[in-house]
Amino acid sequence: HAEMTRLEIERIFFHIIGPHERIIRLKGWSDAGLFLERARNGDIASYIESANPPPSVKQRLAWCREAAEAVVVLHRRRVLHCDIHPLNLLLDDDLHVKLGDFQGRYHSETDEVLVDGWAAEPCRYFCPRDGFFDADVKTDLFALGCTIYFIMMGHEVFPDITTSEEGWRQKVEDRFERQQWPQDQHPCSGIVLKCWERRYLSALEIIEDIKSVERAVERAANREVRPQNSPLF
């Protein structure tokens, strides 16, 4: 039979995944395309890059947790996204994350591929593997780690490798292959490293670790020394 179009595949994924607060909502469809809910604040990459003042650590951590929550929804339905990166994380009116652009894979309970959108992550989110389109839970979590890195740092991995230089993709791939991970320190450094080293078994584990970081940041904020001339009640 004829290959399904991207729109048909995405509509099937919306049906499989079902409605959820972390997933962009499908409002309808026609031959012209899919009608999705409007994410008024655009994608998270553009929002972070243009925000003035920059988003707080608390807000960034909330976005990381919500991104992981969206991945949990997919994986529970045996769907691999295969293209997790900041441009596919949208922000609604209240700045909550909504994941979109579903062209990944749907597996049966016996791990047979039932629907395949033949998607793969961009270079800076791509987990090193033998087959370009090979994907599993850990390749999604690797890309989620790169996305968390972006949310916390405000830029992609390896900013010293610019897209204007010759062979930049190979340079990025080589570093990932050699496990020459970025060394930047931020509240989610340990979480991101575990994503890159494929030590997480599920996005649920990532959520629990982010919640721990959120609690630590909250405690640190509460311990901040009161300014000397602030009134004591």
Tab-separated table of N, CA, C and O in Angstrom, residues 71 75 80 82-86 121-129 134-150 157-158 172-182 191-203 206:
chain	number	residue	atom	x	y	z
A	71	VAL	N	7.469	13.182	27.954
A	71	VAL	CA	8.106	11.957	27.462
A	71	VAL	C	7.515	10.727	28.156
A	71	VAL	O	7.299	9.688	27.522
A	75	HIS	N	6.019	7.353	26.286
A	75	HIS	CA	6.597	6.032	26.522
A	75	HIS	C	5.587	5.080	27.150
A	75	HIS	O	5.640	3.866	26.907
A	80	LEU	N	7.812	6.223	20.761
A	80	LEU	CA	9.100	6.918	20.829
A	80	LEU	C	8.974	8.191	20.003
A	80	LEU	O	8.480	8.149	18.872
A	82	CYS	N	11.536	10.297	18.975
A	82	CYS	CA	12.633	10.255	17.985
A	82	CYS	C	13.070	11.628	17.476
A	82	CYS	O	13.876	11.704	16.546
A	83	ASP	N	12.549	12.712	18.065
A	83	ASP	CA	12.963	14.042	17.603
A	83	ASP	C	12.790	15.071	18.722
A	83	ASP	O	12.258	16.159	18.496
A	84	ILE	N	13.235	14.700	19.924
A	84	ILE	CA	13.096	15.605	21.067
A	84	ILE	C	14.179	16.673	20.999
A	84	ILE	O	15.366	16.365	20.986
A	85	HIS	N	13.762	17.916	20.942
A	85	HIS	CA	14.672	19.060	21.025
A	85	HIS	C	13.837	20.303	21.327
A	85	HIS	O	12.598	20.256	21.249
A	86	PRO	N	14.474	21.424	21.692
A	86	PRO	CA	13.717	22.580	22.190
A	86	PRO	C	12.695	23.173	21.214
A	86	PRO	O	11.701	23.739	21.662
A	121	GLU	N	16.715	12.626	15.538
A	121	GLU	CA	17.028	13.882	16.198
A	121	GLU	C	18.067	14.684	15.404
A	121	GLU	O	18.877	14.121	14.685
A	122	PRO	N	18.070	16.017	15.607
A	122	PRO	CA	19.157	16.829	15.038
A	122	PRO	C	20.491	16.412	15.647
A	122	PRO	O	20.545	15.784	16.716
A	123	CYS	N	21.549	16.796	14.986
A	123	CYS	CA	22.914	16.374	15.338
A	123	CYS	C	23.247	16.555	16.822
A	123	CYS	O	23.812	15.661	17.447
A	124	ARG	N	22.902	17.694	17.404
A	124	ARG	CA	23.306	17.984	18.784
A	124	ARG	C	22.395	17.317	19.821
A	124	ARG	O	22.571	17.529	21.028
A	125	TYR	N	21.457	16.496	19.351
A	125	TYR	CA	20.538	15.775	20.247
A	125	TYR	C	20.543	14.279	19.933
A	125	TYR	O	19.773	13.515	20.501
A	126	PHE	N	21.453	13.878	19.050
A	126	PHE	CA	21.452	12.527	18.496
A	126	PHE	C	22.355	11.600	19.294
A	126	PHE	O	23.570	11.808	19.369
A	127	CYS	N	21.778	10.558	19.857
A	127	CYS	CA	22.537	9.565	20.611
A	127	CYS	C	23.330	8.679	19.645
A	127	CYS	O	22.746	8.112	18.710
A	128	PRO	N	24.646	8.553	19.833
A	128	PRO	CA	25.441	7.707	18.929
A	128	PRO	C	24.900	6.277	18.899
A	128	PRO	O	24.629	5.684	19.937
A	129	ARG	N	24.706	5.750	17.691
A	129	ARG	CA	24.200	4.386	17.525
A	129	ARG	C	24.512	3.899	16.127
A	129	ARG	O	24.857	4.684	15.253
A	134	ASP	N	17.644	3.768	14.124
A	134	ASP	CA	17.443	2.922	15.298
A	134	ASP	C	17.064	3.820	16.473
A	134	ASP	O	17.681	4.863	16.677
A	135	ALA	N	16.069	3.405	17.229
A	135	ALA	CA	15.637	4.231	18.353
A	135	ALA	C	15.104	3.349	19.463
A	135	ALA	O	14.597	2.255	19.220
A	136	ASP	N	15.258	3.826	20.697
A	136	ASP	CA	14.666	3.143	21.843
A	136	ASP	C	14.450	4.178	22.937
A	136	ASP	O	14.675	5.383	22.727
A	137	VAL	N	14.014	3.740	24.081
A	137	VAL	CA	13.748	4.667	25.180
A	137	VAL	C	14.992	5.492	25.504
A	137	VAL	O	14.924	6.706	25.722
A	138	LYS	N	16.159	4.851	25.508
A	138	LYS	CA	17.372	5.553	25.926
A	138	LYS	C	17.841	6.590	24.899
A	138	LYS	O	18.475	7.583	25.279
A	139	THR	N	17.528	6.394	23.611
A	139	THR	CA	17.879	7.442	22.642
A	139	THR	C	16.969	8.654	22.833
A	139	THR	O	17.404	9.798	22.683
A	140	ASP	N	15.704	8.415	23.188
A	140	ASP	CA	14.810	9.534	23.534
A	140	ASP	C	15.320	10.255	24.773
A	140	ASP	O	15.315	11.493	24.831
A	141	LEU	N	15.768	9.505	25.770
A	141	LEU	CA	16.238	10.118	27.020
A	141	LEU	C	17.562	10.864	26.815
A	141	LEU	O	17.828	11.870	27.470
A	142	PHE	N	18.393	10.381	25.885
A	142	PHE	CA	19.625	11.095	25.532
A	142	PHE	C	19.263	12.478	24.977
A	142	PHE	O	19.824	13.504	25.390
A	143	ALA	N	18.315	12.497	24.035
A	143	ALA	CA	17.875	13.767	23.439
A	143	ALA	C	17.233	14.664	24.491
A	143	ALA	O	17.405	15.890	24.470
A	144	LEU	N	16.489	14.056	25.425
A	144	LEU	CA	15.897	14.833	26.519
A	144	LEU	C	17.005	15.459	27.367
A	144	LEU	O	16.887	16.622	27.786
A	145	GLY	N	18.094	14.720	27.602
A	145	GLY	CA	19.222	15.278	28.343
A	145	GLY	C	19.822	16.492	27.647
A	145	GLY	O	20.121	17.512	28.294
A	146	CYS	N	19.985	16.407	26.335
A	146	CYS	CA	20.501	17.553	25.562
A	146	CYS	C	19.540	18.736	25.645
A	146	CYS	O	19.963	19.899	25.676
A	147	THR	N	18.238	18.430	25.680
A	147	THR	CA	17.211	19.478	25.773
A	147	THR	C	17.239	20.133	27.148
A	147	THR	O	17.124	21.358	27.262
A	148	ILE	N	17.400	19.324	28.192
A	148	ILE	CA	17.523	19.873	29.548
A	148	ILE	C	18.767	20.767	29.632
A	148	ILE	O	18.729	21.847	30.232
A	149	TYR	N	19.852	20.318	29.011
A	149	TYR	CA	21.067	21.136	28.956
A	149	TYR	C	20.746	22.500	28.343
A	149	TYR	O	21.126	23.552	28.870
A	150	PHE	N	20.042	22.490	27.209
A	150	PHE	CA	19.695	23.750	26.528
A	150	PHE	C	18.857	24.638	27.452
A	150	PHE	O	19.102	25.845	27.567
A	157	VAL	N	24.625	22.168	23.138
A	157	VAL	CA	25.928	21.601	23.507
A	157	VAL	C	27.000	22.031	22.499
A	157	VAL	O	26.707	22.303	21.338
A	158	PHE	N	28.223	22.101	22.985
A	158	PHE	CA	29.407	22.413	22.161
A	158	PHE	C	29.260	23.720	21.370
A	158	PHE	O	29.395	23.733	20.136
A	172	VAL	N	30.739	17.320	16.165
A	172	VAL	CA	29.784	17.084	17.256
A	172	VAL	C	29.629	15.580	17.484
A	172	VAL	O	29.684	15.096	18.626
A	173	GLU	N	29.449	14.834	16.391
A	173	GLU	CA	29.282	13.376	16.493
A	173	GLU	C	30.498	12.731	17.150
A	173	GLU	O	30.361	11.827	17.984
A	174	ASP	N	31.688	13.197	16.785
A	174	ASP	CA	32.920	12.627	17.342
A	174	ASP	C	32.978	12.821	18.854
A	174	ASP	O	33.367	11.911	19.598
A	175	ARG	N	32.597	13.989	19.319
A	175	ARG	CA	32.636	14.245	20.768
A	175	ARG	C	31.644	13.344	21.501
A	175	ARG	O	31.956	12.800	22.563
A	176	PHE	N	30.446	13.226	20.940
A	176	PHE	CA	29.459	12.330	21.557
A	176	PHE	C	29.964	10.887	21.543
A	176	PHE	O	29.848	10.162	22.529
A	177	GLU	N	30.537	10.468	20.404
A	177	GLU	CA	31.061	9.097	20.280
A	177	GLU	C	32.135	8.823	21.334
A	177	GLU	O	32.184	7.757	21.933
A	178	ARG	N	33.000	9.815	21.547
A	178	ARG	CA	34.115	9.655	22.498
A	178	ARG	C	33.702	9.975	23.929
A	178	ARG	O	34.542	9.949	24.829
A	179	GLN	N	32.435	10.285	24.111
A	179	GLN	CA	31.893	10.648	25.425
A	179	GLN	C	32.642	11.847	26.021
A	179	GLN	O	32.893	11.911	27.232
A	180	GLN	N	32.964	12.788	25.155
A	180	GLN	CA	33.579	14.037	25.614
A	180	GLN	C	32.451	15.018	25.918
A	180	GLN	O	32.187	15.966	25.195
A	181	TRP	N	31.758	14.750	27.038
A	181	TRP	CA	30.552	15.513	27.368
A	181	TRP	C	30.885	16.950	27.764
A	181	TRP	O	31.960	17.207	28.332
A	182	PRO	N	29.972	17.895	27.518
A	182	PRO	CA	30.169	19.256	28.032
A	182	PRO	C	30.368	19.236	29.550
A	182	PRO	O	29.752	18.441	30.255
A	191	ILE	N	21.996	15.158	36.211
A	191	ILE	CA	20.873	14.528	35.498
A	191	ILE	C	21.210	14.386	34.020
A	191	ILE	O	21.005	13.330	33.416
A	192	VAL	N	21.731	15.454	33.437
A	192	VAL	CA	22.078	15.436	32.014
A	192	VAL	C	23.143	14.378	31.731
A	192	VAL	O	23.049	13.619	30.759
A	193	LEU	N	24.142	14.308	32.612
A	193	LEU	CA	25.209	13.312	32.429
A	193	LEU	C	24.627	11.892	32.451
A	193	LEU	O	25.017	11.046	31.635
A	194	LYS	N	23.705	11.631	33.353
A	194	LYS	CA	23.090	10.302	33.416
A	194	LYS	C	22.290	10.005	32.140
A	194	LYS	O	22.245	8.856	31.686
A	195	CYS	N	21.677	11.027	31.548
A	195	CYS	CA	20.981	10.838	30.262
A	195	CYS	C	21.982	10.459	29.172
A	195	CYS	O	21.752	9.532	28.391
A	196	TRP	N	23.112	11.182	29.136
A	196	TRP	CA	24.126	10.928	28.108
A	196	TRP	C	24.791	9.566	28.292
A	196	TRP	O	25.127	8.902	27.310
A	197	GLU	N	24.962	9.173	29.530
A	197	GLU	CA	25.598	7.870	29.798
A	197	GLU	C	24.587	6.730	29.779
A	197	GLU	O	24.934	5.582	30.060
A	198	ARG	N	23.356	7.043	29.451
A	198	ARG	CA	22.256	6.076	29.297
A	198	ARG	C	22.036	5.264	30.581
A	198	ARG	O	21.785	4.063	30.536
A	199	ARG	N	22.112	5.954	31.717
A	199	ARG	CA	21.936	5.272	33.002
A	199	ARG	C	20.490	5.318	33.498
A	199	ARG	O	20.153	4.641	34.463
A	200	TYR	N	19.649	6.131	32.853
A	200	TYR	CA	18.232	6.146	33.229
A	200	TYR	C	17.484	5.050	32.474
A	200	TYR	O	17.716	4.828	31.292
A	201	LEU	N	16.571	4.402	33.166
A	201	LEU	CA	15.720	3.391	32.531
A	201	LEU	C	14.415	3.990	32.036
A	201	LEU	O	13.770	3.437	31.147
A	202	SER	N	14.016	5.115	32.627
A	202	SER	CA	12.754	5.737	32.220
A	202	SER	C	12.777	7.225	32.526
A	202	SER	O	13.571	7.702	33.357
A	203	ALA	N	11.879	7.964	31.867
A	203	ALA	CA	11.755	9.397	32.123
A	203	ALA	C	11.205	9.661	33.518
A	203	ALA	O	11.406	10.746	34.080
A	206	ILE	N	13.984	10.448	35.747
A	206	ILE	CA	14.478	11.808	35.513
A	206	ILE	C	13.611	12.810	36.268
A	206	ILE	O	14.119	13.741	36.903
